[in-house]
């Protein structure tokens, strides 16, 4: 085990938390900040040796992760979501980087998976996310897609972090609704402009073209088409919600 604090933000993740924690048990400390789960997330995490603290998320993902980072006992931290898993290859790379102790923020190669659905392009194409870094001076800001802030130069690791995005279509569309609402609220808070023709008519078309053609969604056959069309509606819906937030306040 290495002197590393793994940080997990969770709410009602009993179906995910076991595999997530077990993939990180090479670290001396695993911290779970739980948003008052109503299932067995806390019980399971505690039984697996994690340090669990309950704290309301209140829509502020960045604030929750920053709070979690402050609880870490070790100089190095690794951020992971409950629906993610560290591969054996990534485990070894993390061990090597922490042992080397160079003051660098590492981006890991995340492979996105939709249970029972094969897609490796477009919306579910692999991406890089900043997750491993020294604790000192590191924090997170933002609501829907938070940004990790560190004072360190960055470097990419090659091994995969597996991200099990959705278990079923019901979960997919629940997240769809939640994230479009949070995005709209974030845009309003930042006073982002919203025009009906530009953002509700044209922008979704560009979102579809980007995912289906430019990012290669068409290579994933039927699933690529479905996910790209859904990305069209995702983009449209967050701007529809923003448009009517402004309209309800008499700003349009």
PDB file of C-alpha atoms in Angstrom:
ATOM      1  CA  UNK A   1       0.000   0.000   0.000  1.00  0.00           C
ATOM      2  CA  UNK A   2       1.193   3.481  -0.820  1.00  0.00           C
ATOM      3  CA  UNK A   3       0.799   6.802   1.000  1.00  0.00           C
ATOM      4  CA  UNK A   4      -2.063   8.054  -1.101  1.00  0.00           C
ATOM      5  CA  UNK A   5      -5.523   9.360  -0.244  1.00  0.00           C
ATOM      6  CA  UNK A   6      -8.278   8.255  -2.620  1.00  0.00           C
ATOM      7  CA  UNK A   7     -11.277  10.598  -2.669  1.00  0.00           C
ATOM      8  CA  UNK A   8     -14.788   9.419  -3.642  1.00  0.00           C
ATOM      9  CA  UNK A   9     -17.961  11.519  -3.764  1.00  0.00           C
ATOM     10  CA  UNK A  10     -21.085   9.388  -3.403  1.00  0.00           C
ATOM     11  CA  UNK A  11     -24.860   9.326  -3.056  1.00  0.00           C
ATOM     12  CA  UNK A  12     -26.896   6.109  -3.245  1.00  0.00           C
ATOM     13  CA  UNK A  13     -24.041   4.215  -4.888  1.00  0.00           C
ATOM     14  CA  UNK A  14     -24.434   0.808  -3.213  1.00  0.00           C
ATOM     15  CA  UNK A  15     -24.382  -0.851  -6.648  1.00  0.00           C
ATOM     16  CA  UNK A  16     -21.044   0.797  -7.502  1.00  0.00           C
ATOM     17  CA  UNK A  17     -19.135   1.484  -4.313  1.00  0.00           C
ATOM     18  CA  UNK A  18     -17.821  -2.061  -3.717  1.00  0.00           C
ATOM     19  CA  UNK A  19     -16.007  -2.392  -7.032  1.00  0.00           C
ATOM     20  CA  UNK A  20     -14.803   1.202  -6.897  1.00  0.00           C
ATOM     21  CA  UNK A  21     -13.235   0.867  -3.439  1.00  0.00           C
ATOM     22  CA  UNK A  22     -11.783  -2.575  -4.159  1.00  0.00           C
ATOM     23  CA  UNK A  23     -10.014  -1.207  -7.231  1.00  0.00           C
ATOM     24  CA  UNK A  24      -8.339   1.420  -5.007  1.00  0.00           C
ATOM     25  CA  UNK A  25      -7.234  -0.688  -2.054  1.00  0.00           C
ATOM     26  CA  UNK A  26      -3.574  -0.219  -2.937  1.00  0.00           C
ATOM     27  CA  UNK A  27      -3.910   3.207  -1.233  1.00  0.00           C
ATOM     28  CA  UNK A  28      -3.481   3.613   2.525  1.00  0.00           C
ATOM     29  CA  UNK A  29      -6.512   5.883   2.799  1.00  0.00           C
ATOM     30  CA  UNK A  30      -9.888   5.881   1.030  1.00  0.00           C
ATOM     31  CA  UNK A  31     -12.210   8.773   1.824  1.00  0.00           C
ATOM     32  CA  UNK A  32     -15.910   8.730   0.939  1.00  0.00           C
ATOM     33  CA  UNK A  33     -17.897  11.944   1.249  1.00  0.00           C
ATOM     34  CA  UNK A  34     -21.510  10.821   1.228  1.00  0.00           C
ATOM     35  CA  UNK A  35     -24.432  13.084   0.356  1.00  0.00           C
ATOM     36  CA  UNK A  36     -26.769  11.456   2.899  1.00  0.00           C
ATOM     37  CA  UNK A  37     -27.444   8.265   0.962  1.00  0.00           C
ATOM     38  CA  UNK A  38     -30.680   6.438   1.702  1.00  0.00           C
ATOM     39  CA  UNK A  39     -29.308   3.051   0.623  1.00  0.00           C
ATOM     40  CA  UNK A  40     -26.411   1.006   2.053  1.00  0.00           C
ATOM     41  CA  UNK A  41     -23.582   3.105   0.579  1.00  0.00           C
ATOM     42  CA  UNK A  42     -22.270   4.256   3.968  1.00  0.00           C
ATOM     43  CA  UNK A  43     -22.501   0.800   5.549  1.00  0.00           C
ATOM     44  CA  UNK A  44     -20.703  -0.889   2.651  1.00  0.00           C
ATOM     45  CA  UNK A  45     -17.970   1.748   2.380  1.00  0.00           C
ATOM     46  CA  UNK A  46     -17.317   1.604   6.121  1.00  0.00           C
ATOM     47  CA  UNK A  47     -17.111  -2.196   6.102  1.00  0.00           C
ATOM     48  CA  UNK A  48     -14.532  -1.968   3.298  1.00  0.00           C
ATOM     49  CA  UNK A  49     -12.334   0.269   5.443  1.00  0.00           C
ATOM     50  CA  UNK A  50     -13.134   3.664   3.950  1.00  0.00           C
ATOM     51  CA  UNK A  51     -13.337   6.800   6.084  1.00  0.00           C
ATOM     52  CA  UNK A  52     -16.882   8.069   5.573  1.00  0.00           C
ATOM     53  CA  UNK A  53     -18.128  11.591   6.246  1.00  0.00           C
ATOM     54  CA  UNK A  54     -21.641  12.731   5.450  1.00  0.00           C
ATOM     55  CA  UNK A  55     -22.051  16.200   3.958  1.00  0.00           C
ATOM     56  CA  UNK A  56     -24.752  17.711   1.758  1.00  0.00           C
ATOM     57  CA  UNK A  57     -23.674  18.203  -1.848  1.00  0.00           C
ATOM     58  CA  UNK A  58     -26.227  21.000  -2.364  1.00  0.00           C
ATOM     59  CA  UNK A  59     -25.567  21.007  -6.104  1.00  0.00           C
ATOM     60  CA  UNK A  60     -21.931  22.071  -5.658  1.00  0.00           C
ATOM     61  CA  UNK A  61     -19.792  19.170  -6.895  1.00  0.00           C
ATOM     62  CA  UNK A  62     -16.609  21.243  -6.858  1.00  0.00           C
ATOM     63  CA  UNK A  63     -17.185  22.350  -3.283  1.00  0.00           C
ATOM     64  CA  UNK A  64     -17.816  18.769  -2.218  1.00  0.00           C
ATOM     65  CA  UNK A  65     -14.589  17.534  -3.798  1.00  0.00           C
ATOM     66  CA  UNK A  66     -12.612  20.429  -2.329  1.00  0.00           C
ATOM     67  CA  UNK A  67     -13.978  19.541   1.111  1.00  0.00           C
ATOM     68  CA  UNK A  68     -12.951  15.919   0.508  1.00  0.00           C
ATOM     69  CA  UNK A  69      -9.422  16.920  -0.505  1.00  0.00           C
ATOM     70  CA  UNK A  70      -9.036  18.823   2.773  1.00  0.00           C
ATOM     71  CA  UNK A  71      -9.810  15.609   4.689  1.00  0.00           C
ATOM     72  CA  UNK A  72      -6.887  13.757   3.076  1.00  0.00           C
ATOM     73  CA  UNK A  73      -4.084  12.644   5.387  1.00  0.00           C
ATOM     74  CA  UNK A  74      -1.444  12.111   2.714  1.00  0.00           C
ATOM     75  CA  UNK A  75       0.468  14.418   0.392  1.00  0.00           C
ATOM     76  CA  UNK A  76      -0.873  12.727  -2.745  1.00  0.00           C
ATOM     77  CA  UNK A  77      -4.546  12.452  -3.706  1.00  0.00           C
ATOM     78  CA  UNK A  78      -6.423  10.490  -6.350  1.00  0.00           C
ATOM     79  CA  UNK A  79      -9.946  11.565  -7.302  1.00  0.00           C
ATOM     80  CA  UNK A  80     -12.351   8.897  -8.532  1.00  0.00           C
ATOM     81  CA  UNK A  81     -16.115   8.693  -9.041  1.00  0.00           C
ATOM     82  CA  UNK A  82     -18.111   5.792  -7.639  1.00  0.00           C
ATOM     83  CA  UNK A  83     -18.874   4.522 -11.149  1.00  0.00           C
ATOM     84  CA  UNK A  84     -15.175   4.352 -12.073  1.00  0.00           C
ATOM     85  CA  UNK A  85     -12.596   1.583 -11.605  1.00  0.00           C
ATOM     86  CA  UNK A  86      -8.802   1.663 -11.545  1.00  0.00           C
ATOM     87  CA  UNK A  87      -7.344  -0.907 -13.936  1.00  0.00           C
ATOM     88  CA  UNK A  88      -4.378  -3.032 -12.744  1.00  0.00           C
ATOM     89  CA  UNK A  89      -2.164  -1.189 -15.242  1.00  0.00           C
ATOM     90  CA  UNK A  90      -3.248   2.190 -13.908  1.00  0.00           C
ATOM     91  CA  UNK A  91      -2.703   0.999 -10.346  1.00  0.00           C
ATOM     92  CA  UNK A  92       0.934   0.295 -11.184  1.00  0.00           C
ATOM     93  CA  UNK A  93       1.399   3.661 -12.870  1.00  0.00           C
ATOM     94  CA  UNK A  94      -0.129   5.453  -9.881  1.00  0.00           C
ATOM     95  CA  UNK A  95       2.226   3.604  -7.530  1.00  0.00           C
ATOM     96  CA  UNK A  96       5.206   4.545  -9.680  1.00  0.00           C
ATOM     97  CA  UNK A  97       4.244   8.233  -9.846  1.00  0.00           C
ATOM     98  CA  UNK A  98       3.551   8.568  -6.110  1.00  0.00           C
ATOM     99  CA  UNK A  99       6.839   6.815  -5.294  1.00  0.00           C
ATOM    100  CA  UNK A 100       8.743   9.119  -7.660  1.00  0.00           C
ATOM    101  CA  UNK A 101       7.084  12.090  -5.898  1.00  0.00           C
ATOM    102  CA  UNK A 102       7.562  14.561  -8.732  1.00  0.00           C
ATOM    103  CA  UNK A 103       5.327  17.596  -8.301  1.00  0.00           C
ATOM    104  CA  UNK A 104       3.144  16.902 -11.318  1.00  0.00           C
ATOM    105  CA  UNK A 105      -0.632  16.676 -11.874  1.00  0.00           C
ATOM    106  CA  UNK A 106      -1.377  13.493 -13.821  1.00  0.00           C
ATOM    107  CA  UNK A 107      -4.201  13.060 -16.321  1.00  0.00           C
ATOM    108  CA  UNK A 108      -5.495   9.517 -16.700  1.00  0.00           C
ATOM    109  CA  UNK A 109      -6.944   7.895 -19.815  1.00  0.00           C
ATOM    110  CA  UNK A 110     -10.633   7.229 -19.115  1.00  0.00           C
ATOM    111  CA  UNK A 111     -12.505   4.605 -21.114  1.00  0.00           C
ATOM    112  CA  UNK A 112     -16.269   5.118 -21.021  1.00  0.00           C
ATOM    113  CA  UNK A 113     -18.578   2.103 -20.981  1.00  0.00           C
ATOM    114  CA  UNK A 114     -22.382   1.840 -21.285  1.00  0.00           C
ATOM    115  CA  UNK A 115     -23.525  -1.486 -19.810  1.00  0.00           C
ATOM    116  CA  UNK A 116     -24.556  -3.965 -22.558  1.00  0.00           C
ATOM    117  CA  UNK A 117     -23.950  -1.326 -25.261  1.00  0.00           C
ATOM    118  CA  UNK A 118     -20.752  -1.149 -27.273  1.00  0.00           C
ATOM    119  CA  UNK A 119     -19.617   2.335 -28.287  1.00  0.00           C
ATOM    120  CA  UNK A 120     -16.082   3.734 -28.379  1.00  0.00           C
ATOM    121  CA  UNK A 121     -16.538   6.920 -30.403  1.00  0.00           C
ATOM    122  CA  UNK A 122     -18.624  10.073 -30.260  1.00  0.00           C
ATOM    123  CA  UNK A 123     -20.174  10.676 -26.844  1.00  0.00           C
ATOM    124  CA  UNK A 124     -18.441   7.644 -25.282  1.00  0.00           C
ATOM    125  CA  UNK A 125     -15.012   8.146 -26.838  1.00  0.00           C
ATOM    126  CA  UNK A 126     -12.061   7.838 -24.422  1.00  0.00           C
ATOM    127  CA  UNK A 127     -10.972  11.083 -22.781  1.00  0.00           C
ATOM    128  CA  UNK A 128      -8.316  12.325 -20.372  1.00  0.00           C
ATOM    129  CA  UNK A 129      -9.193  13.582 -16.883  1.00  0.00           C
ATOM    130  CA  UNK A 130      -6.972  15.126 -14.206  1.00  0.00           C
ATOM    131  CA  UNK A 131      -7.117  12.835 -11.169  1.00  0.00           C
ATOM    132  CA  UNK A 132      -3.696  12.231  -9.529  1.00  0.00           C
ATOM    133  CA  UNK A 133      -1.835  15.143  -7.937  1.00  0.00           C
ATOM    134  CA  UNK A 134      -0.136  16.495  -4.826  1.00  0.00           C
ATOM    135  CA  UNK A 135      -2.695  17.673  -2.267  1.00  0.00           C
ATOM    136  CA  UNK A 136      -1.071  21.019  -1.527  1.00  0.00           C
ATOM    137  CA  UNK A 137      -2.666  23.840  -3.490  1.00  0.00           C
ATOM    138  CA  UNK A 138      -5.183  21.582  -5.269  1.00  0.00           C
ATOM    139  CA  UNK A 139      -8.920  22.227  -5.262  1.00  0.00           C
ATOM    140  CA  UNK A 140     -12.013  21.833  -7.441  1.00  0.00           C
ATOM    141  CA  UNK A 141     -14.515  24.390  -8.673  1.00  0.00           C
ATOM    142  CA  UNK A 142     -17.698  24.174 -10.716  1.00  0.00           C
ATOM    143  CA  UNK A 143     -21.070  22.467 -10.603  1.00  0.00           C
ATOM    144  CA  UNK A 144     -21.952  20.171 -13.519  1.00  0.00           C
ATOM    145  CA  UNK A 145     -18.494  19.521 -14.989  1.00  0.00           C
ATOM    146  CA  UNK A 146     -16.112  20.731 -12.273  1.00  0.00           C
ATOM    147  CA  UNK A 147     -12.564  21.816 -13.030  1.00  0.00           C
ATOM    148  CA  UNK A 148      -9.634  20.579 -10.990  1.00  0.00           C
ATOM    149  CA  UNK A 149      -7.228  23.410 -10.175  1.00  0.00           C
ATOM    150  CA  UNK A 150      -3.601  22.664  -9.321  1.00  0.00           C
ATOM    151  CA  UNK A 151      -0.383  24.736  -9.426  1.00  0.00           C
ATOM    152  CA  UNK A 152       1.535  21.852 -11.040  1.00  0.00           C
ATOM    153  CA  UNK A 153       2.579  21.061 -14.601  1.00  0.00           C
ATOM    154  CA  UNK A 154       0.529  18.272 -16.176  1.00  0.00           C
ATOM    155  CA  UNK A 155       1.424  14.917 -17.659  1.00  0.00           C
ATOM    156  CA  UNK A 156      -0.665  12.110 -19.165  1.00  0.00           C
ATOM    157  CA  UNK A 157      -0.671   8.483 -18.033  1.00  0.00           C
ATOM    158  CA  UNK A 158      -1.382   5.786 -20.611  1.00  0.00           C
ATOM    159  CA  UNK A 159      -3.247   3.142 -18.568  1.00  0.00           C
ATOM    160  CA  UNK A 160      -7.040   3.126 -18.415  1.00  0.00           C
ATOM    161  CA  UNK A 161      -9.487   4.276 -15.797  1.00  0.00           C
ATOM    162  CA  UNK A 162     -12.767   2.495 -16.573  1.00  0.00           C
ATOM    163  CA  UNK A 163     -15.920   4.614 -16.370  1.00  0.00           C
ATOM    164  CA  UNK A 164     -19.218   2.715 -16.244  1.00  0.00           C
ATOM    165  CA  UNK A 165     -21.394   5.628 -17.279  1.00  0.00           C
ATOM    166  CA  UNK A 166     -24.877   4.057 -17.281  1.00  0.00           C
ATOM    167  CA  UNK A 167     -26.391   0.713 -16.286  1.00  0.00           C
ATOM    168  CA  UNK A 168     -29.629   1.182 -18.214  1.00  0.00           C
ATOM    169  CA  UNK A 169     -31.634   3.684 -20.226  1.00  0.00           C
ATOM    170  CA  UNK A 170     -33.692   4.804 -17.224  1.00  0.00           C
ATOM    171  CA  UNK A 171     -30.499   5.865 -15.457  1.00  0.00           C
ATOM    172  CA  UNK A 172     -29.286   7.510 -18.671  1.00  0.00           C
ATOM    173  CA  UNK A 173     -32.365   9.722 -18.978  1.00  0.00           C
ATOM    174  CA  UNK A 174     -32.450  10.509 -15.243  1.00  0.00           C
ATOM    175  CA  UNK A 175     -28.913  11.893 -15.602  1.00  0.00           C
ATOM    176  CA  UNK A 176     -29.951  13.594 -18.840  1.00  0.00           C
ATOM    177  CA  UNK A 177     -32.641  15.539 -16.998  1.00  0.00           C
ATOM    178  CA  UNK A 178     -30.493  16.274 -13.953  1.00  0.00           C
ATOM    179  CA  UNK A 179     -27.461  17.511 -15.869  1.00  0.00           C
ATOM    180  CA  UNK A 180     -29.411  19.676 -18.318  1.00  0.00           C
ATOM    181  CA  UNK A 181     -31.052  21.375 -15.335  1.00  0.00           C
ATOM    182  CA  UNK A 182     -27.727  21.907 -13.564  1.00  0.00           C
ATOM    183  CA  UNK A 183     -26.136  23.219 -16.766  1.00  0.00           C
ATOM    184  CA  UNK A 184     -28.929  25.733 -17.266  1.00  0.00           C
ATOM    185  CA  UNK A 185     -28.631  26.927 -13.673  1.00  0.00           C
ATOM    186  CA  UNK A 186     -24.860  27.255 -14.036  1.00  0.00           C
ATOM    187  CA  UNK A 187     -25.229  29.252 -17.261  1.00  0.00           C
ATOM    188  CA  UNK A 188     -27.756  31.582 -15.625  1.00  0.00           C
ATOM    189  CA  UNK A 189     -25.476  32.125 -12.643  1.00  0.00           C
ATOM    190  CA  UNK A 190     -22.678  33.067 -15.047  1.00  0.00           C
ATOM    191  CA  UNK A 191     -25.043  35.334 -17.036  1.00  0.00           C
ATOM    192  CA  UNK A 192     -24.498  33.335 -20.211  1.00  0.00           C
ATOM    193  CA  UNK A 193     -26.504  34.749 -23.109  1.00  0.00           C
ATOM    194  CA  UNK A 194     -29.169  32.604 -24.749  1.00  0.00           C
ATOM    195  CA  UNK A 195     -30.758  33.299 -28.106  1.00  0.00           C
ATOM    196  CA  UNK A 196     -33.577  31.122 -29.404  1.00  0.00           C
ATOM    197  CA  UNK A 197     -32.311  30.730 -32.976  1.00  0.00           C
ATOM    198  CA  UNK A 198     -28.597  30.500 -32.196  1.00  0.00           C
ATOM    199  CA  UNK A 199     -28.725  28.277 -29.119  1.00  0.00           C
ATOM    200  CA  UNK A 200     -31.958  26.278 -29.412  1.00  0.00           C
ATOM    201  CA  UNK A 201     -32.183  25.868 -33.195  1.00  0.00           C
ATOM    202  CA  UNK A 202     -28.593  25.909 -34.489  1.00  0.00           C
ATOM    203  CA  UNK A 203     -26.384  24.814 -31.583  1.00  0.00           C
ATOM    204  CA  UNK A 204     -27.975  21.321 -31.228  1.00  0.00           C
ATOM    205  CA  UNK A 205     -27.360  20.628 -34.945  1.00  0.00           C
ATOM    206  CA  UNK A 206     -23.679  21.424 -34.470  1.00  0.00           C
ATOM    207  CA  UNK A 207     -23.570  19.212 -31.363  1.00  0.00           C
ATOM    208  CA  UNK A 208     -24.939  16.296 -33.389  1.00  0.00           C
ATOM    209  CA  UNK A 209     -22.537  16.832 -36.305  1.00  0.00           C
ATOM    210  CA  UNK A 210     -19.589  17.056 -33.936  1.00  0.00           C
ATOM    211  CA  UNK A 211     -20.430  13.792 -32.171  1.00  0.00           C
ATOM    212  CA  UNK A 212     -21.696  11.762 -35.134  1.00  0.00           C
ATOM    213  CA  UNK A 213     -19.294  12.859 -37.876  1.00  0.00           C
ATOM    214  CA  UNK A 214     -16.256  14.625 -36.411  1.00  0.00           C
ATOM    215  CA  UNK A 215     -15.902  12.427 -33.299  1.00  0.00           C
ATOM    216  CA  UNK A 216     -16.760   9.263 -35.231  1.00  0.00           C
ATOM    217  CA  UNK A 217     -20.085   8.281 -33.694  1.00  0.00           C
ATOM    218  CA  UNK A 218     -21.122   6.788 -37.047  1.00  0.00           C
ATOM    219  CA  UNK A 219     -18.472   4.085 -36.523  1.00  0.00           C
ATOM    220  CA  UNK A 220     -20.552   2.693 -33.638  1.00  0.00           C
ATOM    221  CA  UNK A 221     -23.540   1.834 -35.843  1.00  0.00           C
ATOM    222  CA  UNK A 222     -27.004   2.013 -34.282  1.00  0.00           C
ATOM    223  CA  UNK A 223     -25.683   2.966 -30.841  1.00  0.00           C
ATOM    224  CA  UNK A 224     -23.592   5.753 -32.331  1.00  0.00           C
ATOM    225  CA  UNK A 225     -26.687   7.188 -34.015  1.00  0.00           C
ATOM    226  CA  UNK A 226     -28.809   6.939 -30.852  1.00  0.00           C
ATOM    227  CA  UNK A 227     -26.198   8.581 -28.627  1.00  0.00           C
ATOM    228  CA  UNK A 228     -25.489  11.348 -31.141  1.00  0.00           C
ATOM    229  CA  UNK A 229     -29.200  12.152 -31.537  1.00  0.00           C
ATOM    230  CA  UNK A 230     -29.570  12.149 -27.761  1.00  0.00           C
ATOM    231  CA  UNK A 231     -26.625  14.565 -27.578  1.00  0.00           C
ATOM    232  CA  UNK A 232     -28.590  16.833 -29.935  1.00  0.00           C
ATOM    233  CA  UNK A 233     -31.522  16.802 -27.506  1.00  0.00           C
ATOM    234  CA  UNK A 234     -29.223  17.148 -24.487  1.00  0.00           C
ATOM    235  CA  UNK A 235     -27.771  20.329 -25.958  1.00  0.00           C
ATOM    236  CA  UNK A 236     -31.182  21.665 -26.930  1.00  0.00           C
ATOM    237  CA  UNK A 237     -32.731  20.913 -23.557  1.00  0.00           C
ATOM    238  CA  UNK A 238     -30.122  22.703 -21.472  1.00  0.00           C
ATOM    239  CA  UNK A 239     -30.609  25.840 -23.573  1.00  0.00           C
ATOM    240  CA  UNK A 240     -34.394  25.494 -23.526  1.00  0.00           C
ATOM    241  CA  UNK A 241     -34.209  25.370 -19.739  1.00  0.00           C
ATOM    242  CA  UNK A 242     -31.870  28.368 -19.670  1.00  0.00           C
ATOM    243  CA  UNK A 243     -34.120  30.294 -22.085  1.00  0.00           C
ATOM    244  CA  UNK A 244     -37.161  29.796 -19.869  1.00  0.00           C
ATOM    245  CA  UNK A 245     -35.234  30.570 -16.682  1.00  0.00           C
ATOM    246  CA  UNK A 246     -34.536  33.980 -18.181  1.00  0.00           C
ATOM    247  CA  UNK A 247     -38.074  34.290 -19.566  1.00  0.00           C
ATOM    248  CA  UNK A 248     -39.647  33.526 -16.174  1.00  0.00           C
ATOM    249  CA  UNK A 249     -37.581  36.332 -14.670  1.00  0.00           C
ATOM    250  CA  UNK A 250     -38.585  38.795 -17.388  1.00  0.00           C
ATOM    251  CA  UNK A 251     -35.079  38.937 -18.878  1.00  0.00           C
ATOM    252  CA  UNK A 252     -36.203  37.853 -22.386  1.00  0.00           C
TER     253      UNK A 252
END
